[in-house]
mmCIF file of C-alpha atoms and ligand atoms in Angstrom:
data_model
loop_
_atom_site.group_PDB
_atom_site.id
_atom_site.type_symbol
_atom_site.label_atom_id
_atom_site.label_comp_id
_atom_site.label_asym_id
_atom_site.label_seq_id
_atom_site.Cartn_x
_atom_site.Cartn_y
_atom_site.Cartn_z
ATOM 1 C CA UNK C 1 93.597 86.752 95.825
ATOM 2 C CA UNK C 2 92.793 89.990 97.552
ATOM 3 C CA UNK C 3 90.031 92.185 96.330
ATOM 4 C CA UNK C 4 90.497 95.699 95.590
ATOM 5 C CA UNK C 5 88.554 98.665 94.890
ATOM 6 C CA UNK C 6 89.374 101.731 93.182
ATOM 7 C CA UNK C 7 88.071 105.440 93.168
ATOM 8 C CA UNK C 8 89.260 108.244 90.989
ATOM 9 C CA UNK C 9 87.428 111.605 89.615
ATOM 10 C CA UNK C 10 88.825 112.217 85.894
ATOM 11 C CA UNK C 11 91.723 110.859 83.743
ATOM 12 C CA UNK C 12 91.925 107.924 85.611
ATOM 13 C CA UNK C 13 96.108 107.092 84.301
ATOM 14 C CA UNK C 14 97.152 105.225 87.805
ATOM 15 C CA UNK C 15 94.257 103.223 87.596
ATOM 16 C CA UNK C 16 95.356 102.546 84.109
ATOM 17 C CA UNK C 17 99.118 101.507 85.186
ATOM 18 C CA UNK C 18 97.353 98.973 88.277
ATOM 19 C CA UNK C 19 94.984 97.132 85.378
ATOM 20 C CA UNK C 20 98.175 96.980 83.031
ATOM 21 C CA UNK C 21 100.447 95.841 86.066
ATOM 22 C CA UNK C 22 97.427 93.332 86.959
ATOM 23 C CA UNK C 23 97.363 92.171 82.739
ATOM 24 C CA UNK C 24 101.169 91.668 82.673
ATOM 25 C CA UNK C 25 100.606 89.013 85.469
ATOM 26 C CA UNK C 26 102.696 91.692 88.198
ATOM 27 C CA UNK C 27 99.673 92.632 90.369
ATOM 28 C CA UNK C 28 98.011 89.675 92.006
ATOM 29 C CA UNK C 29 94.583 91.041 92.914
ATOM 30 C CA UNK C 30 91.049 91.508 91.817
ATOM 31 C CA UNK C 31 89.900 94.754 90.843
ATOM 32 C CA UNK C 32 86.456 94.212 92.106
ATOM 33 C CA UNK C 33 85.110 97.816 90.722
ATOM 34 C CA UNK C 34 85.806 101.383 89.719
ATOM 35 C CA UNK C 35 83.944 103.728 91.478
ATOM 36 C CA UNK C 36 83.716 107.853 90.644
ATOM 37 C CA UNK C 37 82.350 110.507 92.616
ATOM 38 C CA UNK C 38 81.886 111.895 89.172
ATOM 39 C CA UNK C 39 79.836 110.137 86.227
ATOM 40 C CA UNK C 40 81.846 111.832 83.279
ATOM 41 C CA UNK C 41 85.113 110.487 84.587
ATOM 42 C CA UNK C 42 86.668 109.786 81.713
ATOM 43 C CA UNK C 43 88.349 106.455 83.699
ATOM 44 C CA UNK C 44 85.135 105.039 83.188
ATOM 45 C CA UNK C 45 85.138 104.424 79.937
ATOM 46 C CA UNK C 46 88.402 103.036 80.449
ATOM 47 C CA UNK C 47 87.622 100.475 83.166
ATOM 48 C CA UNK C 48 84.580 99.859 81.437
ATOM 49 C CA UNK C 49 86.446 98.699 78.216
ATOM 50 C CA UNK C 50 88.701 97.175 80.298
ATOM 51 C CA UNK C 51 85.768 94.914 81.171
ATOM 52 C CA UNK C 52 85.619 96.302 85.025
ATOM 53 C CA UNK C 53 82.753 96.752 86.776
ATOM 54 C CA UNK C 54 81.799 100.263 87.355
ATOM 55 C CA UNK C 55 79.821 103.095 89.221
ATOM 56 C CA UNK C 56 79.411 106.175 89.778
ATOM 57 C CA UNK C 57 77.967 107.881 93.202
ATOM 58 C CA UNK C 58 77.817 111.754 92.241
ATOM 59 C CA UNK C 59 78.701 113.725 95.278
ATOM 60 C CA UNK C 60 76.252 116.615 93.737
ATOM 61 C CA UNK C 61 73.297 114.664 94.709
ATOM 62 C CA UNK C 62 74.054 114.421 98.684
ATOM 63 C CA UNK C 63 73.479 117.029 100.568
ATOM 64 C CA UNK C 64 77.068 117.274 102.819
ATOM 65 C CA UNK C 65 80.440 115.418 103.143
ATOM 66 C CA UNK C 66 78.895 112.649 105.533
ATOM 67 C CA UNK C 67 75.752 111.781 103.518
ATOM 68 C CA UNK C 68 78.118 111.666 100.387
ATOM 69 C CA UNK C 69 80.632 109.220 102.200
ATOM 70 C CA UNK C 70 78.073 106.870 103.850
ATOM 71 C CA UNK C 71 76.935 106.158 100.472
ATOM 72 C CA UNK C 72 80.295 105.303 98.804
ATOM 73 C CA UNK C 73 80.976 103.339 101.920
ATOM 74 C CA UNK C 74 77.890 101.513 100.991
ATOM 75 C CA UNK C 75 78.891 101.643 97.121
ATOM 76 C CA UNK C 76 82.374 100.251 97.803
ATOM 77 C CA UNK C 77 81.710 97.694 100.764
ATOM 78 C CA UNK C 78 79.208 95.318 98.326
ATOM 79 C CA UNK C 79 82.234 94.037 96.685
ATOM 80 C CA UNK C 80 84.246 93.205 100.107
ATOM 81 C CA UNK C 81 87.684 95.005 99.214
ATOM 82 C CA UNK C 82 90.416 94.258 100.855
ATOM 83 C CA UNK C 83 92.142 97.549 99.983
ATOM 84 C CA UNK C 84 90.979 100.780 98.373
ATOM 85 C CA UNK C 85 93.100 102.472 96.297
ATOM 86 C CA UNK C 86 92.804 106.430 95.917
ATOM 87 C CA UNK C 87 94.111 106.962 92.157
ATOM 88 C CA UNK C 88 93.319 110.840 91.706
ATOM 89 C CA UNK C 89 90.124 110.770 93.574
ATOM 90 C CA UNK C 90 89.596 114.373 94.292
ATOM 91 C CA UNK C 91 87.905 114.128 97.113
ATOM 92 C CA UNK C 92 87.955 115.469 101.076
ATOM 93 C CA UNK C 93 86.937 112.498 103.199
ATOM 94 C CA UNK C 94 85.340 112.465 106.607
ATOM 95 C CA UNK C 95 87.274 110.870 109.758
ATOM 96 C CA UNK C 96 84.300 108.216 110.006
ATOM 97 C CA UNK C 97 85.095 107.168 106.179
ATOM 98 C CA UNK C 98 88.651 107.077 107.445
ATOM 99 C CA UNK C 99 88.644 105.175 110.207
ATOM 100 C CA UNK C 100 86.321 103.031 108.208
ATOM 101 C CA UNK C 101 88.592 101.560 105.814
ATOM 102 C CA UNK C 102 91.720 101.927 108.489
ATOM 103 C CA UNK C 103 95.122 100.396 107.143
ATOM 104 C CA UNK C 104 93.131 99.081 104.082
ATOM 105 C CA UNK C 105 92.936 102.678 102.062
ATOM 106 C CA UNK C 106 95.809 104.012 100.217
ATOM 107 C CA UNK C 107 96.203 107.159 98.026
ATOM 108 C CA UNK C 108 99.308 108.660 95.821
ATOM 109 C CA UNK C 109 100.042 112.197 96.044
ATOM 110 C CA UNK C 110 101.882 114.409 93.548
ATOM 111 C CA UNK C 111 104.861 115.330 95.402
ATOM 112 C CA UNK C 112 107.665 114.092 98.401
ATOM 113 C CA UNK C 113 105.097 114.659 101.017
ATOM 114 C CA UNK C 114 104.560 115.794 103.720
ATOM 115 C CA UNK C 115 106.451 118.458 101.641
ATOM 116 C CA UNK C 116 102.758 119.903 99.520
ATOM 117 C CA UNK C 117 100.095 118.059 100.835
ATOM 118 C CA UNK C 118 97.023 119.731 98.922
ATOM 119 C CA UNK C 119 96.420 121.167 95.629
ATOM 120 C CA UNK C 120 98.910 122.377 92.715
ATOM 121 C CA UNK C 121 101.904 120.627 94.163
ATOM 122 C CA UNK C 122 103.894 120.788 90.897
ATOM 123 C CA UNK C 123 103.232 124.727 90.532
ATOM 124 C CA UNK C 124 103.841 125.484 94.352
ATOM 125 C CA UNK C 125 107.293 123.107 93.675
ATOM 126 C CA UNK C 126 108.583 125.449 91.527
ATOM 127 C CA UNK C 127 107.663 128.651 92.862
ATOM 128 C CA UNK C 128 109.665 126.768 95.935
ATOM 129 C CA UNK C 129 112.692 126.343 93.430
ATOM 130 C CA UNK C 130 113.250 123.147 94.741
ATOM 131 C CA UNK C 131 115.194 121.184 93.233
ATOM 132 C CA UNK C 132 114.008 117.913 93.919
ATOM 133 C CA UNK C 133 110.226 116.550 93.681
ATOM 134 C CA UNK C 134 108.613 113.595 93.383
ATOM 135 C CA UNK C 135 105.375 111.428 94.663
ATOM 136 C CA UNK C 136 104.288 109.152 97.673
ATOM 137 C CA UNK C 137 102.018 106.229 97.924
ATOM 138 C CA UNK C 138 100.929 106.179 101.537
ATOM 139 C CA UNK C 139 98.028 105.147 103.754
ATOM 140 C CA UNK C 140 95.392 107.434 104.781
ATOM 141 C CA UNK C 141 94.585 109.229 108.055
ATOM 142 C CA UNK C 142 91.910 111.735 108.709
ATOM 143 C CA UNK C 143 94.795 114.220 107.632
ATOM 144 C CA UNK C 144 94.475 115.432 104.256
ATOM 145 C CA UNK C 145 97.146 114.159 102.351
ATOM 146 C CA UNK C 146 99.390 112.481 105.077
ATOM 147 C CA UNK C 147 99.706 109.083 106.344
ATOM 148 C CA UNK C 148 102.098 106.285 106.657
ATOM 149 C CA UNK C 149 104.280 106.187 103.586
ATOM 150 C CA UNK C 150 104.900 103.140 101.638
ATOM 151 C CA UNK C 151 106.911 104.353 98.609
ATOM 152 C CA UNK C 152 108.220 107.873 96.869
ATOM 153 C CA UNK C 153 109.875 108.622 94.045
ATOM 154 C CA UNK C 154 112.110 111.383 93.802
ATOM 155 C CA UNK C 155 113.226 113.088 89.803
ATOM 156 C CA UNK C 156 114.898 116.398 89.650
ATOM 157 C CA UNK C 157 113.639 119.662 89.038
ATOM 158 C CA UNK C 158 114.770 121.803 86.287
ATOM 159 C CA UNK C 159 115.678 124.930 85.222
ATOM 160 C CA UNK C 160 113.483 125.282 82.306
ATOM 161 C CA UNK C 161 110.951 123.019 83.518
ATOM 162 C CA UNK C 162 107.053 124.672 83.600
ATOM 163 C CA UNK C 163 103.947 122.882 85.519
ATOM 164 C CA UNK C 164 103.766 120.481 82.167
ATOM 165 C CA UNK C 165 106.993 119.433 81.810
ATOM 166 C CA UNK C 166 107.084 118.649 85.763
ATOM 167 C CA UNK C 167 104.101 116.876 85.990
ATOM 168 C CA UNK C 168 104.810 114.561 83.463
ATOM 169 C CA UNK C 169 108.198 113.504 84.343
ATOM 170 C CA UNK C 170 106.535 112.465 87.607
ATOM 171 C CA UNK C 171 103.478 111.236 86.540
ATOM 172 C CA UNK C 172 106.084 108.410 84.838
ATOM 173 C CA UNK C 173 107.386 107.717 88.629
ATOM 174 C CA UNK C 174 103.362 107.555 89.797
ATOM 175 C CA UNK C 175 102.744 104.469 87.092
ATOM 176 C CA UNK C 176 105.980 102.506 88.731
ATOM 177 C CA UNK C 177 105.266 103.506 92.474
ATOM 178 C CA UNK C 178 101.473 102.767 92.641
ATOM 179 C CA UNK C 179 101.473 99.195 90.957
ATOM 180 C CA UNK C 180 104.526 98.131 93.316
ATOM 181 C CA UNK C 181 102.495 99.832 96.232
ATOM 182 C CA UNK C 182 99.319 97.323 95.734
ATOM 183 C CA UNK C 183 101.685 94.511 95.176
ATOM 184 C CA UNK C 184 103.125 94.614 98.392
ATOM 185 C CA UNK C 185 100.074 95.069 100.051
ATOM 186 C CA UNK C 186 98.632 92.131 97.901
ATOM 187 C CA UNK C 187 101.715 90.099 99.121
ATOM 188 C CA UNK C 188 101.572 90.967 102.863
ATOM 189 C CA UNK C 189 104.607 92.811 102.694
ATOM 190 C CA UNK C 190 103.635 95.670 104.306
ATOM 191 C CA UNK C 191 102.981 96.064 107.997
ATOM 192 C CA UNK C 192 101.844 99.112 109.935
ATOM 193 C CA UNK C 193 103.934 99.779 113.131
ATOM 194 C CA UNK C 194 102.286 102.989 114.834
ATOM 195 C CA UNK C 195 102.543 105.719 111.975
ATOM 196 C CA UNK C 196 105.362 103.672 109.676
ATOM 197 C CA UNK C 197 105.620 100.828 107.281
ATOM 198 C CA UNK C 198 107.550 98.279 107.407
ATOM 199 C CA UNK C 199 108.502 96.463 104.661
ATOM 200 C CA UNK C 200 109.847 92.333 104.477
ATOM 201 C CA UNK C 201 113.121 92.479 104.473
ATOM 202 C CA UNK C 202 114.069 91.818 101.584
ATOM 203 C CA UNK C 203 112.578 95.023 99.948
ATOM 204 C CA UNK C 204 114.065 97.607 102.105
ATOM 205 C CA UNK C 205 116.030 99.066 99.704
ATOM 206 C CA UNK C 206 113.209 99.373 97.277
ATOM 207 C CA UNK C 207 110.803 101.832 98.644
ATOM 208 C CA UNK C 208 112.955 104.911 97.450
ATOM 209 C CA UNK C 209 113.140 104.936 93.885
ATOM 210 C CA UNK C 210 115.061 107.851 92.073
ATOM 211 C CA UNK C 211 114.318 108.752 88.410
ATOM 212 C CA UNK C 212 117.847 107.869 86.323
ATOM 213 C CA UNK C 213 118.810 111.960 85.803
ATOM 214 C CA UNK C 214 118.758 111.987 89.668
ATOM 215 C CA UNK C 215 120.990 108.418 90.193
HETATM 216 C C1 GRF F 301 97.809 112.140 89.933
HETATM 217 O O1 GRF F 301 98.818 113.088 89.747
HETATM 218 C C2 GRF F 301 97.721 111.729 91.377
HETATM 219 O O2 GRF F 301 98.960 111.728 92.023
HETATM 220 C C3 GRF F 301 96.838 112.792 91.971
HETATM 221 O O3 GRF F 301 95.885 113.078 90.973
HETATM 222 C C4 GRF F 301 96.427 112.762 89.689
HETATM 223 C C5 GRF F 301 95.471 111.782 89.081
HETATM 224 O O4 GRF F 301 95.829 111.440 87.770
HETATM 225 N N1 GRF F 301 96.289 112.356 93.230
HETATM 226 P P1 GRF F 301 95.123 110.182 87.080
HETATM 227 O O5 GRF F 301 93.616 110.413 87.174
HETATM 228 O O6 GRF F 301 95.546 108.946 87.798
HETATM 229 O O7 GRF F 301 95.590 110.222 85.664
#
């Protein structure tokens, strides 16, 4: 079974969905550890209770991006991961951290990127008025918030909808998308082919889903 690791800075609700997925017997892997750059994270205490290792490496004590990274490198390579999973770890991370953990680090972003790579994606969305949104699981490059993608999710946008309202109907797409993301990876499902996945044939049709007002 492959080993994961997973980082995240606060709430900590897609690392939530991956333990449930892993609980219900859909997510074959080990979540080795759940590491924050921040020790209040309040996913902590979750993955903690969830009876997950866990650790905290506070990016205020390092003086710059590269001393920071070299010790979560350190942090997350004692327990061997296969993959590490990005689940709202607010971080920028250096090309050497990157290149690091190449094809075996994966991150979900709040919107249809590369439409909004950055912050406030559901905000910028709607001062857009676009009408459709969504999320992306995809691999990481040195790019901030671009990469291969493995999987979106697309829900509509509407009229009355405010920053709330928007967030949340996606955040309900981010729970489905990530576990399947992990999955496939866990399966060997996914392949990197210069800057795409590809996906085993027989889940081609699967990596767009579309929330049921949008079907
Ligand atoms: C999610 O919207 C995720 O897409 C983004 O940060 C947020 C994290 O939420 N990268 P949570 O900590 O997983 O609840």
């Amino acid at each position: 079974m492959k080993n994961i690791v997973i980082l995240i800075s606060g709430r900590g609700s897609n690392m939530e969905a991956l333990i449930a997925a892993r609980d219900a017997g859909n997510l074959p892997v080990n979540i080795a550890a759940v590491i924050s750059n921040r020790p209040d994270a309040q996913g902590l205490e979750t993955a903690a209770r969830a009876g997950i290792v866990t650790h905290y490496v506070d990016h205020k004590g390092f003086a710059g991006r590269a001393a920071f990274d070299a010790a979560l490198a350190e942090c997350i390579d004692c327990f061997q991961p296969d993959l590490v999973v990005l689940a709202g770890f607010m971080r920028i991370l250096t090309d050497s951290f990157v290149s690091h953990y190449a094809g075996r680090l994966m991150n979900i972003h709040p919107s249809l990127l590369p439409s909004f790579p950055g912050l406030h994606t559901h905000q910028r969305a709607l001062e857009e008025g676009v009408r459709i949104h969504g999320c992306t699981v995809h691999f990481v490059t040195p790019t901030l918030d671009h990469g291969p993608v493995i999987i979106q999710a697309a829900v509509p946008v509407l009229d009355g909808d405010d920053e709330n309202a928007l967030a949340a109907r996606i955040l309900v797409q981010e729970h489905k998308i990530y576990p399947q993301a992990v999955r496939w990876f866990a399966e060997d499902k996914l392949q990197l082919d210069g800057g795409r996945v590809r996906l085993a044939a027989e889940l081609s049709d699967q990596a767009a889903l579309v929330s049921p007002q949008l079907a």
